[in-house]
Coordinates of C-alpha atoms and ligand atoms in Angstrom, one line a residue:
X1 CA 44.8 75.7 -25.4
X2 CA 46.6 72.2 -26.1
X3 CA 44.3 69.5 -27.6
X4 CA 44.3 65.9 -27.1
X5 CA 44.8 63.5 -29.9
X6 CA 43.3 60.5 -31.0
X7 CA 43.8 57.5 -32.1
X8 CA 41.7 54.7 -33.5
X9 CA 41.3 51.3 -35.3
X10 CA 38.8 52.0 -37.9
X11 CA 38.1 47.8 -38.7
X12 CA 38.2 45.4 -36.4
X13 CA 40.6 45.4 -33.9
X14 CA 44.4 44.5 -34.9
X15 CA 45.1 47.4 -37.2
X16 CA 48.5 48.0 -35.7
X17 CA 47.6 50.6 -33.1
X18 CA 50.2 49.7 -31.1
X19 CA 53.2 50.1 -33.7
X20 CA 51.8 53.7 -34.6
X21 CA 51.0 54.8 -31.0
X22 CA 54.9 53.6 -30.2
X23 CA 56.3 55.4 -33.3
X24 CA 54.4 58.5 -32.9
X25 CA 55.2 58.8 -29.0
X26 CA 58.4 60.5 -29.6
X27 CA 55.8 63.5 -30.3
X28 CA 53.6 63.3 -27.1
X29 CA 54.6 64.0 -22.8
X30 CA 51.4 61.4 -22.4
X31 CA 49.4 58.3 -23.8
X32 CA 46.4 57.1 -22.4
X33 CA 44.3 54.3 -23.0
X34 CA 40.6 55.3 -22.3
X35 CA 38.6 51.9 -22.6
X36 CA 38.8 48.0 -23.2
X37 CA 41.2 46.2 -20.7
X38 CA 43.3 43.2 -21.7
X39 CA 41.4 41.8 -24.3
X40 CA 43.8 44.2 -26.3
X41 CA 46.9 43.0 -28.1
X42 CA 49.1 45.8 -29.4
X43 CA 52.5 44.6 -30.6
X44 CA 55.5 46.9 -31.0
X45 CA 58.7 45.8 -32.5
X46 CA 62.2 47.4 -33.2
X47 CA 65.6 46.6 -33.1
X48 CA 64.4 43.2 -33.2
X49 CA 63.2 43.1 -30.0
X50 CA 58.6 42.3 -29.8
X51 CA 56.4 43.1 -27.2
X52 CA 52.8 43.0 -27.1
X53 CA 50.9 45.0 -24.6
X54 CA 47.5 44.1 -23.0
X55 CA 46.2 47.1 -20.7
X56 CA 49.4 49.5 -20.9
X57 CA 49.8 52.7 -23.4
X58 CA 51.9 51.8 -26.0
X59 CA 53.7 55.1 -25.3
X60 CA 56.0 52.9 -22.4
X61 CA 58.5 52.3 -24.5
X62 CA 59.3 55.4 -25.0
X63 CA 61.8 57.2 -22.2
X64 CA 59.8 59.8 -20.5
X65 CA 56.4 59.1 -21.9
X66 CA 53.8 59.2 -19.3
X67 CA 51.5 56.7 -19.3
X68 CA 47.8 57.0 -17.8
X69 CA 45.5 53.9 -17.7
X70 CA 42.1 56.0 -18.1
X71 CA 38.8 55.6 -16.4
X72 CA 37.1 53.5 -18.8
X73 CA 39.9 50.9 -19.3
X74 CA 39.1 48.0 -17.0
X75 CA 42.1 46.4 -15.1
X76 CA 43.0 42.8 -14.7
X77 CA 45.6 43.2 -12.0
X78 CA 47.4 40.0 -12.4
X79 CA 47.5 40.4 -16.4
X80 CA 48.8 44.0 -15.3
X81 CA 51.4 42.8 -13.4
X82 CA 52.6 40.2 -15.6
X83 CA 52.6 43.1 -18.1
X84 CA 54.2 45.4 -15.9
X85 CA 57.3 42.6 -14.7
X86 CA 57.9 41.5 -18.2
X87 CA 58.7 45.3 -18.9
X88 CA 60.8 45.5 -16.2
X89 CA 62.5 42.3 -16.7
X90 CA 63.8 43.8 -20.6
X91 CA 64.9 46.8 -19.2
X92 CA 61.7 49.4 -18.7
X93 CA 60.6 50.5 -14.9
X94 CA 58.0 52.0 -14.8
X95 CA 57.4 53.3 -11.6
X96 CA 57.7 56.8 -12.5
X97 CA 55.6 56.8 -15.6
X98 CA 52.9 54.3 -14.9
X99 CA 49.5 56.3 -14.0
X100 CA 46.5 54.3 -12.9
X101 CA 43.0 55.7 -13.2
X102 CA 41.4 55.5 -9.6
X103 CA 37.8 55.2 -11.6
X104 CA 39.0 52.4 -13.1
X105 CA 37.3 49.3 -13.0
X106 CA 38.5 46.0 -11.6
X107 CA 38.3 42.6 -13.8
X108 CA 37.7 39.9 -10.9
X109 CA 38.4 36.4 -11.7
X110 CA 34.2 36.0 -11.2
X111 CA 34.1 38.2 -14.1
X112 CA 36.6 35.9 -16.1
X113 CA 34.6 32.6 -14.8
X114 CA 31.2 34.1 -16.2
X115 CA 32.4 35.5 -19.6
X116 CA 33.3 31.7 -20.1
X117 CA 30.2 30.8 -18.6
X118 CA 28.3 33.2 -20.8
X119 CA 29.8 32.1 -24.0
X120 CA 29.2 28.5 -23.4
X121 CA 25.4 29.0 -22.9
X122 CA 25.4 30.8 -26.2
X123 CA 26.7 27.5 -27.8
X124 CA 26.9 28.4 -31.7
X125 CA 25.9 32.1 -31.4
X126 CA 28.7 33.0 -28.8
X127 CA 30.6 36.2 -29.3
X128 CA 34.5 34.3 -29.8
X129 CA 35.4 36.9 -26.6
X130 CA 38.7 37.0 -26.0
X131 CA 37.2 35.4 -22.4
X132 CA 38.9 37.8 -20.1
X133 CA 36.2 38.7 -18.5
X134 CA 35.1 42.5 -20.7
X135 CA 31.3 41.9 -21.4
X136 CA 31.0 40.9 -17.5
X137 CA 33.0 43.7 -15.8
X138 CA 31.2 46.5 -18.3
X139 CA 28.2 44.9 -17.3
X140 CA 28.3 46.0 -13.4
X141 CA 29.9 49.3 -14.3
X142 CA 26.6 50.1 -15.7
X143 CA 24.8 48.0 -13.6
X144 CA 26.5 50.3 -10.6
X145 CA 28.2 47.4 -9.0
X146 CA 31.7 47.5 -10.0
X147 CA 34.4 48.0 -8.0
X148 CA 37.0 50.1 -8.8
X149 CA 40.5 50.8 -8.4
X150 CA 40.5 53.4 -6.3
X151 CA 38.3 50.8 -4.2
X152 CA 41.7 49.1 -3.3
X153 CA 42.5 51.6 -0.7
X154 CA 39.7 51.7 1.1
X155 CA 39.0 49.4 4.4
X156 CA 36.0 47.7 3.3
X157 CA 37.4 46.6 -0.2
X158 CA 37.9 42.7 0.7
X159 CA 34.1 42.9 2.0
X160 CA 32.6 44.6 -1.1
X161 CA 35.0 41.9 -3.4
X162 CA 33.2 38.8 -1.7
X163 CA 29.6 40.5 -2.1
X164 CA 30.6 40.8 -6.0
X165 CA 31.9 37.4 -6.0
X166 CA 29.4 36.0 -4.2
X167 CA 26.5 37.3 -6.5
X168 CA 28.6 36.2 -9.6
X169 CA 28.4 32.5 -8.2
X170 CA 24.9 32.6 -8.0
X171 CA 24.7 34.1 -11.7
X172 CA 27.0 31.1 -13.1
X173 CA 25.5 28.5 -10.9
X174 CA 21.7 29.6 -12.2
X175 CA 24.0 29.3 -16.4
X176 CA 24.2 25.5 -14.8
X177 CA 28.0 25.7 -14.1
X178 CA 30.1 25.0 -10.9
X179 CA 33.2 27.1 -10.8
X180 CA 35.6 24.7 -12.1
X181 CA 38.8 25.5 -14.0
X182 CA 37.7 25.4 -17.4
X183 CA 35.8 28.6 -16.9
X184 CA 39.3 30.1 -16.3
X185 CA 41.7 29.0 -19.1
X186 CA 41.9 25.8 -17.5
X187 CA 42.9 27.4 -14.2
X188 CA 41.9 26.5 -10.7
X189 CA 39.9 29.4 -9.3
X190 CA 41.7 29.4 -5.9
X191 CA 45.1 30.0 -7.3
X192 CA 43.5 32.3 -9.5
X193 CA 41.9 34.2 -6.9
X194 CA 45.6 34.1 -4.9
X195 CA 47.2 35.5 -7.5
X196 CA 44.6 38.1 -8.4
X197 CA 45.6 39.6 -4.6
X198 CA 49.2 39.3 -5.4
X199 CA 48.5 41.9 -8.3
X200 CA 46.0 44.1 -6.2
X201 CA 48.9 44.4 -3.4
X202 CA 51.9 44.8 -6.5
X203 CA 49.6 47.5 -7.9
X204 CA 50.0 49.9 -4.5
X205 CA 53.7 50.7 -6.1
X206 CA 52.5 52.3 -8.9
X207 CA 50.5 56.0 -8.9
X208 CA 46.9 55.8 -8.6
X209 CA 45.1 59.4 -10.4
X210 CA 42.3 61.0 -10.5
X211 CA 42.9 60.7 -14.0
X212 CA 40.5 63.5 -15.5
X213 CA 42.0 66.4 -13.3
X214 CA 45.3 64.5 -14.5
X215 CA 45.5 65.0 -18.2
X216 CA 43.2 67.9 -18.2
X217 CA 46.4 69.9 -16.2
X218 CA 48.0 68.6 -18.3
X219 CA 46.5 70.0 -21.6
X220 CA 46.6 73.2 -19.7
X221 CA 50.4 73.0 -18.7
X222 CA 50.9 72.7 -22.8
X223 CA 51.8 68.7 -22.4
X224 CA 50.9 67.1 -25.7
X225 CA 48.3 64.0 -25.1
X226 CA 47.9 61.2 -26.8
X227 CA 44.8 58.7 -26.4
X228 CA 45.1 54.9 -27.9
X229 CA 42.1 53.9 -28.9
X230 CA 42.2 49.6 -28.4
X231 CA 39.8 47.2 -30.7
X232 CA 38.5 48.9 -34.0
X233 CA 34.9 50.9 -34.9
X234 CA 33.4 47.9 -36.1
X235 CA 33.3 46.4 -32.4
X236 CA 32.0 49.2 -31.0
X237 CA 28.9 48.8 -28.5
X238 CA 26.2 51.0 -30.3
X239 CA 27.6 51.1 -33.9
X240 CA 29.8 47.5 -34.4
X241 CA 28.0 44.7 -35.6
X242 CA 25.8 43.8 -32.6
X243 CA 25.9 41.6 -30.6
X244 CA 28.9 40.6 -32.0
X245 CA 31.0 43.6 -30.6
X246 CA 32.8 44.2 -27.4
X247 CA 31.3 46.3 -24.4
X248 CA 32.7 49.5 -24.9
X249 CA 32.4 52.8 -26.9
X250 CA 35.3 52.3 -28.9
X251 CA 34.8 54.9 -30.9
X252 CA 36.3 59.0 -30.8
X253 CA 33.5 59.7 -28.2
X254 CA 34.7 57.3 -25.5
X255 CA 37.6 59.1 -25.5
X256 CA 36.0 62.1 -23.8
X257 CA 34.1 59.6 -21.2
X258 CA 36.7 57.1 -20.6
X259 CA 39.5 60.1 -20.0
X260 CA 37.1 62.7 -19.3
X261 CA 38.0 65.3 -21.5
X262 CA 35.4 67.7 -23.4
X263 CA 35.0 67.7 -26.9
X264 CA 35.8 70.4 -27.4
X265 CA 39.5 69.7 -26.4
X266 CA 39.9 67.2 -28.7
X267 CA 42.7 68.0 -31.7
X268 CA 43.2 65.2 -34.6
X269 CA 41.6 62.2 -34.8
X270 CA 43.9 59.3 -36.9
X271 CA 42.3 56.4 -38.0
X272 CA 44.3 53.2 -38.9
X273 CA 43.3 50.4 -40.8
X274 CA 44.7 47.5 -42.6
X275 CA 45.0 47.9 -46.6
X276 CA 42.6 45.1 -46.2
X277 CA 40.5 43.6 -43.6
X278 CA 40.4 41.0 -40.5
X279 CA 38.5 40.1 -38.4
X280 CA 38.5 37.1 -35.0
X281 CA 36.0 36.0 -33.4
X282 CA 32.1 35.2 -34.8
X283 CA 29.8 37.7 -36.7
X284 CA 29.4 39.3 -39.8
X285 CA 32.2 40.1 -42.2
X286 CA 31.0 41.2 -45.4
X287 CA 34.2 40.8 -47.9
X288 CA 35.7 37.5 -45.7
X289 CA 37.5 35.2 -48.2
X290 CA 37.5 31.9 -47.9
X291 CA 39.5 30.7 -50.6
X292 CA 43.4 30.6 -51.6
X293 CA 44.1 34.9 -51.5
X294 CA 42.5 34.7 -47.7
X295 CA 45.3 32.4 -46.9
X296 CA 47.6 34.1 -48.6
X297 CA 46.5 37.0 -46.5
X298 CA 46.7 35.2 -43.7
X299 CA 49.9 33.7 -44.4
X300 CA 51.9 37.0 -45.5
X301 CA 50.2 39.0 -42.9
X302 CA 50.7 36.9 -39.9
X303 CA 47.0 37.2 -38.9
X304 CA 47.4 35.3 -35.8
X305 CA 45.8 36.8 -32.7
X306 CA 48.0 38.5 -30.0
X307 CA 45.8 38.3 -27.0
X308 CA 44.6 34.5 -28.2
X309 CA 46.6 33.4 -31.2
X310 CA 43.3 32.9 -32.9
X311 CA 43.7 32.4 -36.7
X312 CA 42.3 36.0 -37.8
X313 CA 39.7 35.7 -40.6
X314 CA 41.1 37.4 -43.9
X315 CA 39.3 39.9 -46.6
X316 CA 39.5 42.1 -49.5
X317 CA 39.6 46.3 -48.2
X318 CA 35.5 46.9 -46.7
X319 CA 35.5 51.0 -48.3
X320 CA 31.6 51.6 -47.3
X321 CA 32.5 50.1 -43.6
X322 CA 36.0 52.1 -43.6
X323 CA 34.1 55.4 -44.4
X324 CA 31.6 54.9 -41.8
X325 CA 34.0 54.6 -38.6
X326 CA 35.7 57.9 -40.1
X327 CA 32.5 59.5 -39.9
X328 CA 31.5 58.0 -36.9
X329 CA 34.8 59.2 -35.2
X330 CA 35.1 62.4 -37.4
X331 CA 38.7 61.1 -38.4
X332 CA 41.4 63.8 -39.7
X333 CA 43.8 61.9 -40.6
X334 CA 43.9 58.6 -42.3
X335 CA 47.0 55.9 -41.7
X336 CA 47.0 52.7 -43.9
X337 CA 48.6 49.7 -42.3
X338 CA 50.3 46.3 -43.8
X339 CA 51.0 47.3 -47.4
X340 CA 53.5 45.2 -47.6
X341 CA 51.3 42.3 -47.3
X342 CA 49.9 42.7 -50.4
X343 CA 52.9 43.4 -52.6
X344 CA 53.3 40.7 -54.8
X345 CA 49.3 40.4 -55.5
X346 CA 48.5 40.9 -59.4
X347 CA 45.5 42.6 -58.3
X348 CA 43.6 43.5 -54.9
X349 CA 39.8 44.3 -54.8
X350 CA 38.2 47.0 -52.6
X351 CA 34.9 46.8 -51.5
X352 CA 32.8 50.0 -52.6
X353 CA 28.7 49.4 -52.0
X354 CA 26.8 46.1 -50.8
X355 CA 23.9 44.3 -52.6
X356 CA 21.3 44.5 -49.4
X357 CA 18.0 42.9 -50.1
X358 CA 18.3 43.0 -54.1
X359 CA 19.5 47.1 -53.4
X360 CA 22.8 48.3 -53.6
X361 CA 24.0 50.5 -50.9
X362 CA 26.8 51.9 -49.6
X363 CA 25.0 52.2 -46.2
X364 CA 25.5 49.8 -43.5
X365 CA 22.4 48.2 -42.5
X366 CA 21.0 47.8 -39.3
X367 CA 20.7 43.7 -39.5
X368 CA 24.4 43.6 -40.8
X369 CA 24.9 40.1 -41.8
X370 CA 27.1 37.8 -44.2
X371 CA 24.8 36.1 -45.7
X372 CA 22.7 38.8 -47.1
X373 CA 25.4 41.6 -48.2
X374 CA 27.0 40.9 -50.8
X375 CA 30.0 43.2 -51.4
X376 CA 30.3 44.8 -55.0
X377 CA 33.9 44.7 -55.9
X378 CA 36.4 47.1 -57.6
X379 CA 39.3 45.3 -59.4
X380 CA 42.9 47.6 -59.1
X381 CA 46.4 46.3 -60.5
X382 CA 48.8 45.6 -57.7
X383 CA 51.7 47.4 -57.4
X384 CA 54.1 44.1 -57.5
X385 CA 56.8 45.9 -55.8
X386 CA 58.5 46.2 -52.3
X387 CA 57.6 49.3 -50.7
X388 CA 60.8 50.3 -48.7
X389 CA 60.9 53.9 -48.1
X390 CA 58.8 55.1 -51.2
X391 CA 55.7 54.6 -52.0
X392 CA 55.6 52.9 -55.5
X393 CA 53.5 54.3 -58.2
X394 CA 50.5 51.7 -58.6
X395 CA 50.4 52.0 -54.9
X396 CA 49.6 55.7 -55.0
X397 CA 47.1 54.6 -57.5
X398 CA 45.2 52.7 -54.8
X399 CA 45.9 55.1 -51.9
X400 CA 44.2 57.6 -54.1
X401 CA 41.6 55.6 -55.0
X402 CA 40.5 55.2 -51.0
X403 CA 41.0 58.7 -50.3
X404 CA 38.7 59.7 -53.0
X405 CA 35.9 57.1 -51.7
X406 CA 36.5 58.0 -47.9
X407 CA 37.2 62.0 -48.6
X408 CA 40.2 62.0 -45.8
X409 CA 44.1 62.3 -46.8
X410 CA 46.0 59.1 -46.2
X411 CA 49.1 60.6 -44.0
X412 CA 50.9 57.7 -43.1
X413 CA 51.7 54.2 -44.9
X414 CA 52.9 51.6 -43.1
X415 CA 55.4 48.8 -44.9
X416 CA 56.3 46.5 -42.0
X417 CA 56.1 45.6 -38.8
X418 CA 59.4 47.3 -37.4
X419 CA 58.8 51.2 -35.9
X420 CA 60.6 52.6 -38.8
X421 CA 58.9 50.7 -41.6
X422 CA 56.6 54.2 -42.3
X423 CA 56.3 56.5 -44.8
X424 CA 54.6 60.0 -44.7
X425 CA 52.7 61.4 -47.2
Ligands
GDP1 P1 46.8 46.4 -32.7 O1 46.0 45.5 -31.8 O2 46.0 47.3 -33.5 O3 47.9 47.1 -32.0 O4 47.5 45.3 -33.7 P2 48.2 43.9 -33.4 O5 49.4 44.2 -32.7 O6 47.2 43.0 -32.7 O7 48.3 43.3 -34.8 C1 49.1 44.0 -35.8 C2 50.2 43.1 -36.3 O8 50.7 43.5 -37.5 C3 51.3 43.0 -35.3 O9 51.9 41.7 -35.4 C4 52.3 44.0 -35.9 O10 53.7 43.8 -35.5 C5 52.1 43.9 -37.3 N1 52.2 45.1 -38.2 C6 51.9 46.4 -37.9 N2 52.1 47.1 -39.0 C7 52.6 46.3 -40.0 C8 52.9 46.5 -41.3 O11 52.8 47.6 -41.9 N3 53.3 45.4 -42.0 C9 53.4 44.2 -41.5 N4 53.7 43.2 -42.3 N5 53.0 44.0 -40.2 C10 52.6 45.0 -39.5
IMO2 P1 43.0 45.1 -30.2 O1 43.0 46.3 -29.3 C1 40.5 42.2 -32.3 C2 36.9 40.9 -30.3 C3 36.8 39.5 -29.9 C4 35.3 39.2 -30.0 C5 34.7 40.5 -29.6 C6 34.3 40.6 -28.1 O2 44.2 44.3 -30.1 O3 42.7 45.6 -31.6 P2 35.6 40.8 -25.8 O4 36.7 39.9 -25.2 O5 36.1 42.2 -26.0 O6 34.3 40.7 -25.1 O7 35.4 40.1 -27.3 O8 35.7 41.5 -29.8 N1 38.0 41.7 -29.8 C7 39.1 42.0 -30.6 N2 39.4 41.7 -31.8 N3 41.4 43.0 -31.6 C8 41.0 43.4 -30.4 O9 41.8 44.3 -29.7 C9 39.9 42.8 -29.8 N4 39.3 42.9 -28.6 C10 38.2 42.2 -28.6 O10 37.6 38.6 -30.7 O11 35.0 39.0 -31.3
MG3 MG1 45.6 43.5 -31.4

């Protein structure tokens, strides 16, 4: 019986899923993305050519892939369409190998307007969303008023969308807001509403699945499956650091809801993360540097958002946070990300317990908070070397070093943004 593979940001968010998903595809018939919607940035780059993909499988790039858009992504179908013509414009149709979820849910602009209006009420202890409308739309899938994609086709489908929209003006009227453009990026809501049909209509073109009899044919045809995990562990719903987290299970077991596979089906998990850590938007972030080496960070690593172009904020390698979302996710296989960064630093520090209420532990607590952890530190040597192709020796020495604190092989280094910038171990 053919498994499904995983994988998974293990920090928060930006580890380079999408370069590793686009250079591993070569491997996989499918790649599905099983939750989070366009708040997702994944860049791929070769031949000097970038793209950065929102609420598409990374796997598009690669001729033949399928691609499925699973049941717990939500869908913004004018950011999907934007996505989709960009594609096309540079060469990729993908009218063959584009799969849409009918279970799906729908991001409506409402959504959008009240994630805006959400965060502004919060004042100083807002989320820094990436304000495309996530918390909202996971909020009436559980609440059992979403619509969904499959919804599209039916008659009643422009009725049930005013009812929505309709109670989601009450809810931002009672936050004290008219809908006015600045809850949508500064765009006028009727013109956002137009276009937001324009995408529902464009969308009819493309195959719409009952996407867990899909890919579980598939496994059972011998297709080789892929699932992208989008944002990282430590902005999961239950285990991230609430409320500062998205709204969805980001972790291995949304896979099995948000594709609907069994468990027992699943085959390796990899889980990436950054040879040190990043992090946008508010809440905690226990080995954030604010001095001189976090720019540096910054500066070498590009840590610019791609959905928002937020500066990302910079920090040493977080080991007792790193071992948690493998254990969370049961990860098989570790991949280590932007080494490259790093390689003219006379030394790097990892992150090994905390100092929690004047204890140390390597546990994360349950009121995770800057203030109060204080990271105990490991000094290494850097390795003061370009990577290219081999993995230099003072670099092993720190590969080792997390493998022996986390207890899972590092496979995979990564030495640059480019496809073939990868060595295996
Ligand atoms: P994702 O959301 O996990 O797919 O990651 P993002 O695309 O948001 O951010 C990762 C950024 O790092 C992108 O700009 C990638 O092109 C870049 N990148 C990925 N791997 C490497 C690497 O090994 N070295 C360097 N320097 N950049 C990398
Ligand atoms: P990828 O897939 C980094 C963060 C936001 C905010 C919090 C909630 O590219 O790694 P949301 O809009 O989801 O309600 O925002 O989560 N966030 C991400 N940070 N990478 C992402 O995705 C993110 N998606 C959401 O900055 O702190
Ligand atoms: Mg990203």
């Amino acid at each position: 019986m053919n498994k499904l593979d995983i994988l998974l940001g293990l920090q928060w968010g930006d580890e380079g899923k999408g370069k590793v998903v686009d250079a591993l595809t070569p491997d996989y018939d499918i790649v599905c993305r099983f939750q989070g919607g366009p708040n997702a940035g994944h860049t791929i780059e070769f031949e000097g050519k970038k793209f950065v993909l929102h609420n598409i499988p990374s796997g598009v790039l690669t001729p033949g892939c399928v691609n499925l858009i699973g049941n717990g992504v939500i869908i913004d179908p004018h950011i999907l369409k934007g996505e989709i013509e960009g594609l096309r414009e540079a060469g990729f149709d993908l009218r063959q190998t584009l799969m849409i979820a009918n279970r799906a849910h729908l991001i409506l602009p409402t959504h959008r307007a009240l994630d805006a209006a959400n965060e502004k009420t919060l004042g100083k202890m807002k989320v820094g969303t990436t304000l495309k409308g996530i918390g909202p739309t996971y909020t009436d899938k559980t609440a059992r008023k979403g619509l969904r994609v499959g919804d599209i086709q039916m008659d009643d489908f422009r009725e049930k969308y005013d009812h929505l929209k309709q109670a989601h003006l009450q809810q931002i009227a009672a936050l004290g807001f008219e809908m006015q453009g600045f809850l949508l990026d500064g765009l006028d809501f009727d013109a956002y509403e137009k276009l937001w049909f324009e995408g529902i209509e464009y969308l009819k073109q493309y195959q719409f699945v009952d996407g867990e009899y899909f890919i579980n044919m598939a496994l059972d045809d011998g297709k080789k499956v892929l699932a992208e995990g989008a944002q990282g562990s430590m902005l999961d719903v239950d285990f991230g650091s609430y409320p500062f987290v998205t709204s969805s299970n980001v972790i291995a077991a949304g896979v099995c809801s948000g594709l609907g596979i069994a468990p027992s089906r699943v085959g390796k998990v990899y889980g990436i993360f950054k040879a040190y850590c990043t992090r946008v938007g508010t809440g905690p972030f226990p080995t954030e540097l604010f001095d001189a080496t976090g720019e540096k960070l910054r500066q070498n690593g590009h840590e610019f958002g791609a959905t928002t172009g937020r500066p990302r904020r910079c920090g040493w390698l977080d080991l007792p946070a790193l071992k948690y979302a493998v254990m969370l996710s049961g990860v098989t296989d570790l991949m280590m990300m932007k080494s490259d960064v790093m390689d003219d630093f006379e030394t790097v520090k990892v992150a090994t317990a905390y100092r929690y209420n004047g204890q140390e532990t390597k546990h994360l607590p349950f009121a995770a908070c800057t203030e109060t952890m204080e990271p105990i530190y490991t000094e290494i040597a850097g390795w003061q070397q370009k990577i290219d192709g081999k993995i230099p020796q003072r670099l092993e020495y720190y590969i080792k070093f997390i493998e022996n604190y986390v207890g899972v092989p590092i496979k995979f280094v990564s030495y640059g943004p480019d496809r073939t910038q990868n060595v295996w171990r």
